[in-house]
């Protein structure tokens, strides 16, 4: 399992990008307008990472529970994801960003999955910021899918059940290629994790901030990161 140090800068920042709907509603606009404004923010925050020393950025774009929203909103979001990936693929690659997706792709439309695969493949050798996008992602769903794969390996005789430990599980999770998040930020004032990175965030620091995601700026990002530097992470030990 990847260990995080007590450094001033979090290596891996995960963000629950919340508040797009309220941002639009406050302006008397449809919720999708907020989602479009939110997508613009992603660009700015990804670009800020290299200078701020953040090597891994993971963003929550769509949860397994978000399918329960209206058909209009869900369809609009899927269209937005396709458009965003299509438009940003080249510039992400030019900026050496390595992009990967987590979540269950089975329920996503093939055209979207193709764009996701293409972006992952194109940026696979990039050595810049590691951007992970959680799309149709739910922490419980991820653990259930991981357990299914693990059980399959046991059934095939590839894995001895007596050897299953807390170091085995992460290898089966969608995030097998990521270190655990050091810092999880949620915008929009809600103080809950809404099924995000349940296993991985066991020792993450949390920041719940009031700003709605479309208003989250690089300056505020920087402030949140500097507060992280003042925290003492103990990981269950007594500091000597
Ligand atoms: C977060 O913003 C984006 C998604 C969940 C897709 P919301 O759409 O949840 O915005 P609020 O919370 O309703 O304001
Ligand atoms: C979490 O936000 C999911 C994403 C940001 C993609 P939600 O708005 O869906 O979460 P709840 O419903 O407030 O818990
Ligand atoms: Mg919300």
Short mmCIF file of C-alpha atoms and ligand atoms in Angstrom, two decimals:
data_model
loop_
_atom_site.label_atom_id
_atom_site.label_comp_id
_atom_site.label_asym_id
_atom_site.label_seq_id
_atom_site.Cartn_x
_atom_site.Cartn_y
_atom_site.Cartn_z
CA UNK A 1 0.00 0.00 0.00
CA UNK A 2 1.30 3.45 -0.86
CA UNK A 3 2.36 5.45 2.17
CA UNK A 4 2.09 9.19 2.37
CA UNK A 5 4.64 11.27 4.14
CA UNK A 6 4.14 14.23 6.43
CA UNK A 7 5.28 16.60 3.74
CA UNK A 8 3.84 20.09 3.40
CA UNK A 9 2.31 19.39 0.03
CA UNK A 10 -0.18 16.60 -0.48
CA UNK A 11 1.00 14.20 -3.17
CA UNK A 12 -2.51 13.10 -3.97
CA UNK A 13 -5.48 15.46 -3.76
CA UNK A 14 -9.00 14.17 -4.36
CA UNK A 15 -11.89 16.56 -4.95
CA UNK A 16 -15.64 16.12 -4.61
CA UNK A 17 -16.69 18.81 -7.05
CA UNK A 18 -20.05 19.77 -5.59
CA UNK A 19 -22.40 22.73 -5.95
CA UNK A 20 -22.82 23.10 -9.71
CA UNK A 21 -26.62 22.86 -9.52
CA UNK A 22 -26.92 25.49 -6.77
CA UNK A 23 -24.51 27.77 -8.60
CA UNK A 24 -26.84 27.74 -11.62
CA UNK A 25 -30.03 27.97 -9.57
CA UNK A 26 -28.71 31.09 -7.81
CA UNK A 27 -28.48 32.66 -11.26
CA UNK A 28 -31.91 31.46 -12.32
CA UNK A 29 -30.38 29.13 -14.86
CA UNK A 30 -30.84 25.41 -15.52
CA UNK A 31 -28.61 23.06 -13.54
CA UNK A 32 -26.69 22.06 -16.65
CA UNK A 33 -25.35 25.59 -16.96
CA UNK A 34 -23.70 24.97 -13.61
CA UNK A 35 -22.19 21.73 -14.83
CA UNK A 36 -20.68 23.52 -17.81
CA UNK A 37 -19.24 26.20 -15.54
CA UNK A 38 -17.88 23.43 -13.31
CA UNK A 39 -16.15 21.72 -16.23
CA UNK A 40 -14.26 24.95 -16.94
CA UNK A 41 -12.91 24.93 -13.38
CA UNK A 42 -11.46 21.50 -13.83
CA UNK A 43 -9.11 22.83 -16.46
CA UNK A 44 -7.81 25.60 -14.21
CA UNK A 45 -7.28 23.31 -11.25
CA UNK A 46 -5.48 20.64 -13.31
CA UNK A 47 -3.20 23.31 -14.77
CA UNK A 48 -2.34 24.62 -11.32
CA UNK A 49 -1.15 21.24 -10.02
CA UNK A 50 2.44 21.13 -11.32
CA UNK A 51 3.35 24.51 -9.78
CA UNK A 52 1.65 23.61 -6.52
CA UNK A 53 3.49 20.31 -6.28
CA UNK A 54 0.40 18.11 -6.55
CA UNK A 55 1.32 14.98 -8.51
CA UNK A 56 -2.00 13.14 -8.37
CA UNK A 57 -5.39 14.76 -8.75
CA UNK A 58 -8.56 12.70 -8.55
CA UNK A 59 -11.92 14.28 -9.26
CA UNK A 60 -15.44 13.02 -8.64
CA UNK A 61 -17.48 13.73 -11.76
CA UNK A 62 -20.46 11.38 -11.52
CA UNK A 63 -21.50 8.97 -8.79
CA UNK A 64 -23.33 5.66 -8.99
CA UNK A 65 -26.19 7.48 -7.25
CA UNK A 66 -26.33 10.35 -9.73
CA UNK A 67 -28.36 8.19 -12.15
CA UNK A 68 -31.35 8.93 -9.94
CA UNK A 69 -31.43 12.54 -11.20
CA UNK A 70 -33.82 13.58 -13.95
CA UNK A 71 -33.31 12.11 -17.38
CA UNK A 72 -32.58 15.60 -18.71
CA UNK A 73 -29.79 16.18 -16.23
CA UNK A 74 -28.23 12.73 -16.66
CA UNK A 75 -28.36 12.95 -20.47
CA UNK A 76 -26.94 16.48 -20.34
CA UNK A 77 -24.08 15.34 -18.12
CA UNK A 78 -23.21 12.41 -20.41
CA UNK A 79 -23.18 14.78 -23.36
CA UNK A 80 -20.98 17.18 -21.42
CA UNK A 81 -18.51 14.42 -20.53
CA UNK A 82 -18.22 13.44 -24.19
CA UNK A 83 -17.78 17.03 -25.28
CA UNK A 84 -15.27 17.76 -22.54
CA UNK A 85 -13.12 14.74 -23.36
CA UNK A 86 -13.27 15.43 -27.09
CA UNK A 87 -12.25 19.06 -26.60
CA UNK A 88 -9.61 18.54 -23.97
CA UNK A 89 -7.87 15.40 -25.18
CA UNK A 90 -5.17 17.17 -27.19
CA UNK A 91 -4.39 19.91 -24.67
CA UNK A 92 -4.21 17.42 -21.78
CA UNK A 93 -1.76 15.39 -23.83
CA UNK A 94 0.25 18.50 -24.74
CA UNK A 95 0.49 19.33 -21.05
CA UNK A 96 1.82 15.81 -20.38
CA UNK A 97 -1.14 14.95 -18.16
CA UNK A 98 -1.74 11.24 -17.67
CA UNK A 99 -5.47 10.63 -17.53
CA UNK A 100 -7.26 7.60 -16.14
CA UNK A 101 -10.85 6.84 -15.23
CA UNK A 102 -12.23 4.94 -12.28
CA UNK A 103 -15.77 3.65 -11.82
CA UNK A 104 -17.89 1.07 -13.58
CA UNK A 105 -17.91 1.58 -17.35
CA UNK A 106 -20.55 -1.06 -18.01
CA UNK A 107 -23.45 1.36 -17.65
CA UNK A 108 -21.85 4.11 -19.73
CA UNK A 109 -22.68 4.49 -23.40
CA UNK A 110 -20.12 2.99 -25.82
CA UNK A 111 -19.35 6.35 -27.48
CA UNK A 112 -18.31 7.78 -24.12
CA UNK A 113 -16.29 4.68 -23.18
CA UNK A 114 -14.45 4.92 -26.50
CA UNK A 115 -13.45 8.50 -25.78
CA UNK A 116 -12.30 7.51 -22.29
CA UNK A 117 -10.24 4.59 -23.62
CA UNK A 118 -8.71 6.78 -26.29
CA UNK A 119 -7.70 9.47 -23.79
CA UNK A 120 -6.17 6.88 -21.46
CA UNK A 121 -4.25 5.28 -24.26
CA UNK A 122 -3.00 8.53 -25.75
CA UNK A 123 -1.71 9.82 -22.41
CA UNK A 124 -0.45 6.48 -21.06
CA UNK A 125 3.23 7.43 -21.32
CA UNK A 126 2.86 10.96 -19.97
CA UNK A 127 4.88 11.83 -16.91
CA UNK A 128 3.12 15.00 -15.77
CA UNK A 129 0.15 15.27 -13.41
CA UNK A 130 -1.81 12.06 -12.92
CA UNK A 131 -5.43 13.03 -13.40
CA UNK A 132 -7.99 10.42 -12.39
CA UNK A 133 -11.63 11.03 -13.21
CA UNK A 134 -14.26 9.16 -11.22
CA UNK A 135 -17.19 8.54 -13.54
CA UNK A 136 -20.05 6.29 -12.55
CA UNK A 137 -17.99 5.73 -9.44
CA UNK A 138 -19.21 4.63 -6.02
CA UNK A 139 -16.93 3.45 -3.21
CA UNK A 140 -19.24 0.60 -2.22
CA UNK A 141 -19.73 -0.46 -5.81
CA UNK A 142 -15.96 -0.44 -6.28
CA UNK A 143 -15.40 -2.64 -3.20
CA UNK A 144 -18.14 -5.02 -4.37
CA UNK A 145 -16.61 -5.28 -7.86
CA UNK A 146 -13.15 -5.76 -6.34
CA UNK A 147 -14.48 -8.53 -4.11
CA UNK A 148 -16.05 -10.21 -7.11
CA UNK A 149 -12.68 -10.26 -8.90
CA UNK A 150 -10.91 -11.44 -5.78
CA UNK A 151 -13.44 -14.26 -5.29
CA UNK A 152 -12.91 -15.24 -8.90
CA UNK A 153 -9.15 -15.52 -8.36
CA UNK A 154 -9.78 -17.67 -5.29
CA UNK A 155 -12.10 -19.91 -7.30
CA UNK A 156 -9.43 -20.29 -9.98
CA UNK A 157 -6.85 -21.19 -7.37
CA UNK A 158 -4.80 -18.07 -8.11
CA UNK A 159 -5.25 -16.63 -4.64
CA UNK A 160 -5.10 -18.34 -1.26
CA UNK A 161 -7.89 -16.98 1.00
CA UNK A 162 -5.49 -17.18 3.99
CA UNK A 163 -3.28 -14.63 2.30
CA UNK A 164 -5.97 -12.00 1.86
CA UNK A 165 -4.99 -8.92 3.87
CA UNK A 166 -5.43 -5.18 3.76
CA UNK A 167 -2.59 -5.18 1.27
CA UNK A 168 -4.42 -7.51 -1.10
CA UNK A 169 -7.58 -5.47 -1.46
CA UNK A 170 -6.07 -2.30 -3.00
CA UNK A 171 -4.74 -4.39 -5.89
CA UNK A 172 -8.31 -5.24 -6.83
CA UNK A 173 -9.71 -1.73 -6.50
CA UNK A 174 -10.15 0.60 -9.48
CA UNK A 175 -7.42 2.77 -7.95
CA UNK A 176 -4.75 0.02 -7.94
CA UNK A 177 -2.36 2.43 -9.71
CA UNK A 178 -2.78 5.30 -7.23
CA UNK A 179 -1.33 6.15 -3.84
CA UNK A 180 -3.99 6.86 -1.20
CA UNK A 181 -5.27 10.44 -1.18
CA UNK A 182 -3.57 12.70 1.35
CA UNK A 183 -6.24 15.35 1.14
CA UNK A 184 -9.91 15.18 0.15
CA UNK A 185 -11.60 18.49 -0.61
CA UNK A 186 -15.36 18.90 -0.90
CA UNK A 187 -16.83 22.14 -2.12
CA UNK A 188 -20.34 23.55 -1.55
CA UNK A 189 -20.57 23.29 2.24
CA UNK A 190 -21.76 19.68 2.49
CA UNK A 191 -19.79 17.76 5.10
CA UNK A 192 -20.17 14.22 3.80
CA UNK A 193 -18.23 11.93 1.50
CA UNK A 194 -21.12 10.62 -0.62
CA UNK A 195 -19.53 7.24 -1.38
CA UNK A 196 -16.19 8.64 -2.60
CA UNK A 197 -12.94 6.64 -2.16
CA UNK A 198 -14.19 4.85 0.95
CA UNK A 199 -11.28 2.44 1.30
CA UNK A 200 -8.58 4.80 0.06
CA UNK A 201 -9.43 7.75 2.32
CA UNK A 202 -8.95 5.90 5.61
CA UNK A 203 -6.21 8.34 6.63
CA UNK A 204 -6.89 11.27 4.34
CA UNK A 205 -7.23 14.76 5.72
CA UNK A 206 -10.56 16.39 4.84
CA UNK A 207 -11.40 19.96 3.89
CA UNK A 208 -15.03 20.93 3.57
CA UNK A 209 -15.29 24.38 2.07
CA UNK A 210 -18.34 26.54 1.40
CA UNK A 211 -17.42 27.72 -2.11
CA UNK A 212 -19.52 26.20 -4.88
CA UNK A 213 -17.40 24.24 -7.35
CA UNK A 214 -17.78 26.68 -10.31
CA UNK A 215 -16.37 29.43 -8.05
CA UNK A 216 -13.42 27.41 -6.77
CA UNK A 217 -10.30 29.25 -7.88
CA UNK A 218 -6.63 28.47 -8.07
CA UNK A 219 -6.05 30.95 -5.22
CA UNK A 220 -8.47 29.10 -2.98
CA UNK A 221 -6.90 25.79 -3.97
CA UNK A 222 -3.56 27.18 -2.92
CA UNK A 223 -4.98 28.28 0.46
CA UNK A 224 -6.47 24.85 1.11
CA UNK A 225 -3.13 23.25 0.29
CA UNK A 226 -1.27 25.54 2.66
CA UNK A 227 -3.67 24.64 5.49
CA UNK A 228 -2.84 21.00 4.80
CA UNK A 229 0.82 21.80 5.46
CA UNK A 230 -0.06 22.85 8.99
CA UNK A 231 -1.78 19.63 9.91
CA UNK A 232 -0.10 16.88 11.86
CA UNK A 233 -0.83 13.45 10.49
CA UNK A 234 -0.34 10.75 13.06
CA UNK A 235 -1.61 7.58 11.35
CA UNK A 236 -2.52 6.15 14.74
CA UNK A 237 0.92 6.59 16.26
CA UNK A 238 2.02 8.79 19.14
CA UNK A 239 4.47 11.44 17.91
CA UNK A 240 7.89 11.22 19.55
C1 LIG B 1 -21.85 18.25 -8.46
O1 LIG B 1 -22.77 19.30 -8.43
C2 LIG B 1 -21.74 17.61 -9.82
C3 LIG B 1 -22.41 16.30 -9.93
C4 LIG B 1 -22.88 15.61 -8.94
C5 LIG B 1 -22.53 15.74 -11.26
P1 LIG B 1 -24.29 19.05 -8.10
O2 LIG B 1 -25.02 18.77 -9.36
O3 LIG B 1 -24.45 18.00 -7.06
O4 LIG B 1 -24.72 20.45 -7.52
P2 LIG B 1 -25.66 20.72 -6.28
O5 LIG B 1 -25.12 19.96 -5.13
O6 LIG B 1 -27.03 20.25 -6.66
O7 LIG B 1 -25.60 22.19 -6.08
C1 LIG B 2 -21.26 13.83 -4.97
O1 LIG B 2 -22.12 14.91 -5.02
C2 LIG B 2 -20.99 13.33 -6.35
C3 LIG B 2 -20.19 14.20 -7.21
C4 LIG B 2 -19.66 15.34 -6.87
C5 LIG B 2 -19.99 13.73 -8.55
P1 LIG B 2 -23.70 14.74 -4.86
O2 LIG B 2 -24.28 16.10 -4.96
O3 LIG B 2 -24.21 13.72 -5.78
O4 LIG B 2 -23.85 14.17 -3.38
P2 LIG B 2 -25.04 14.32 -2.34
O5 LIG B 2 -26.28 13.86 -3.02
O6 LIG B 2 -25.12 15.75 -1.95
O7 LIG B 2 -24.63 13.47 -1.17
MG1 LIG B 3 -24.49 18.03 -5.07
#
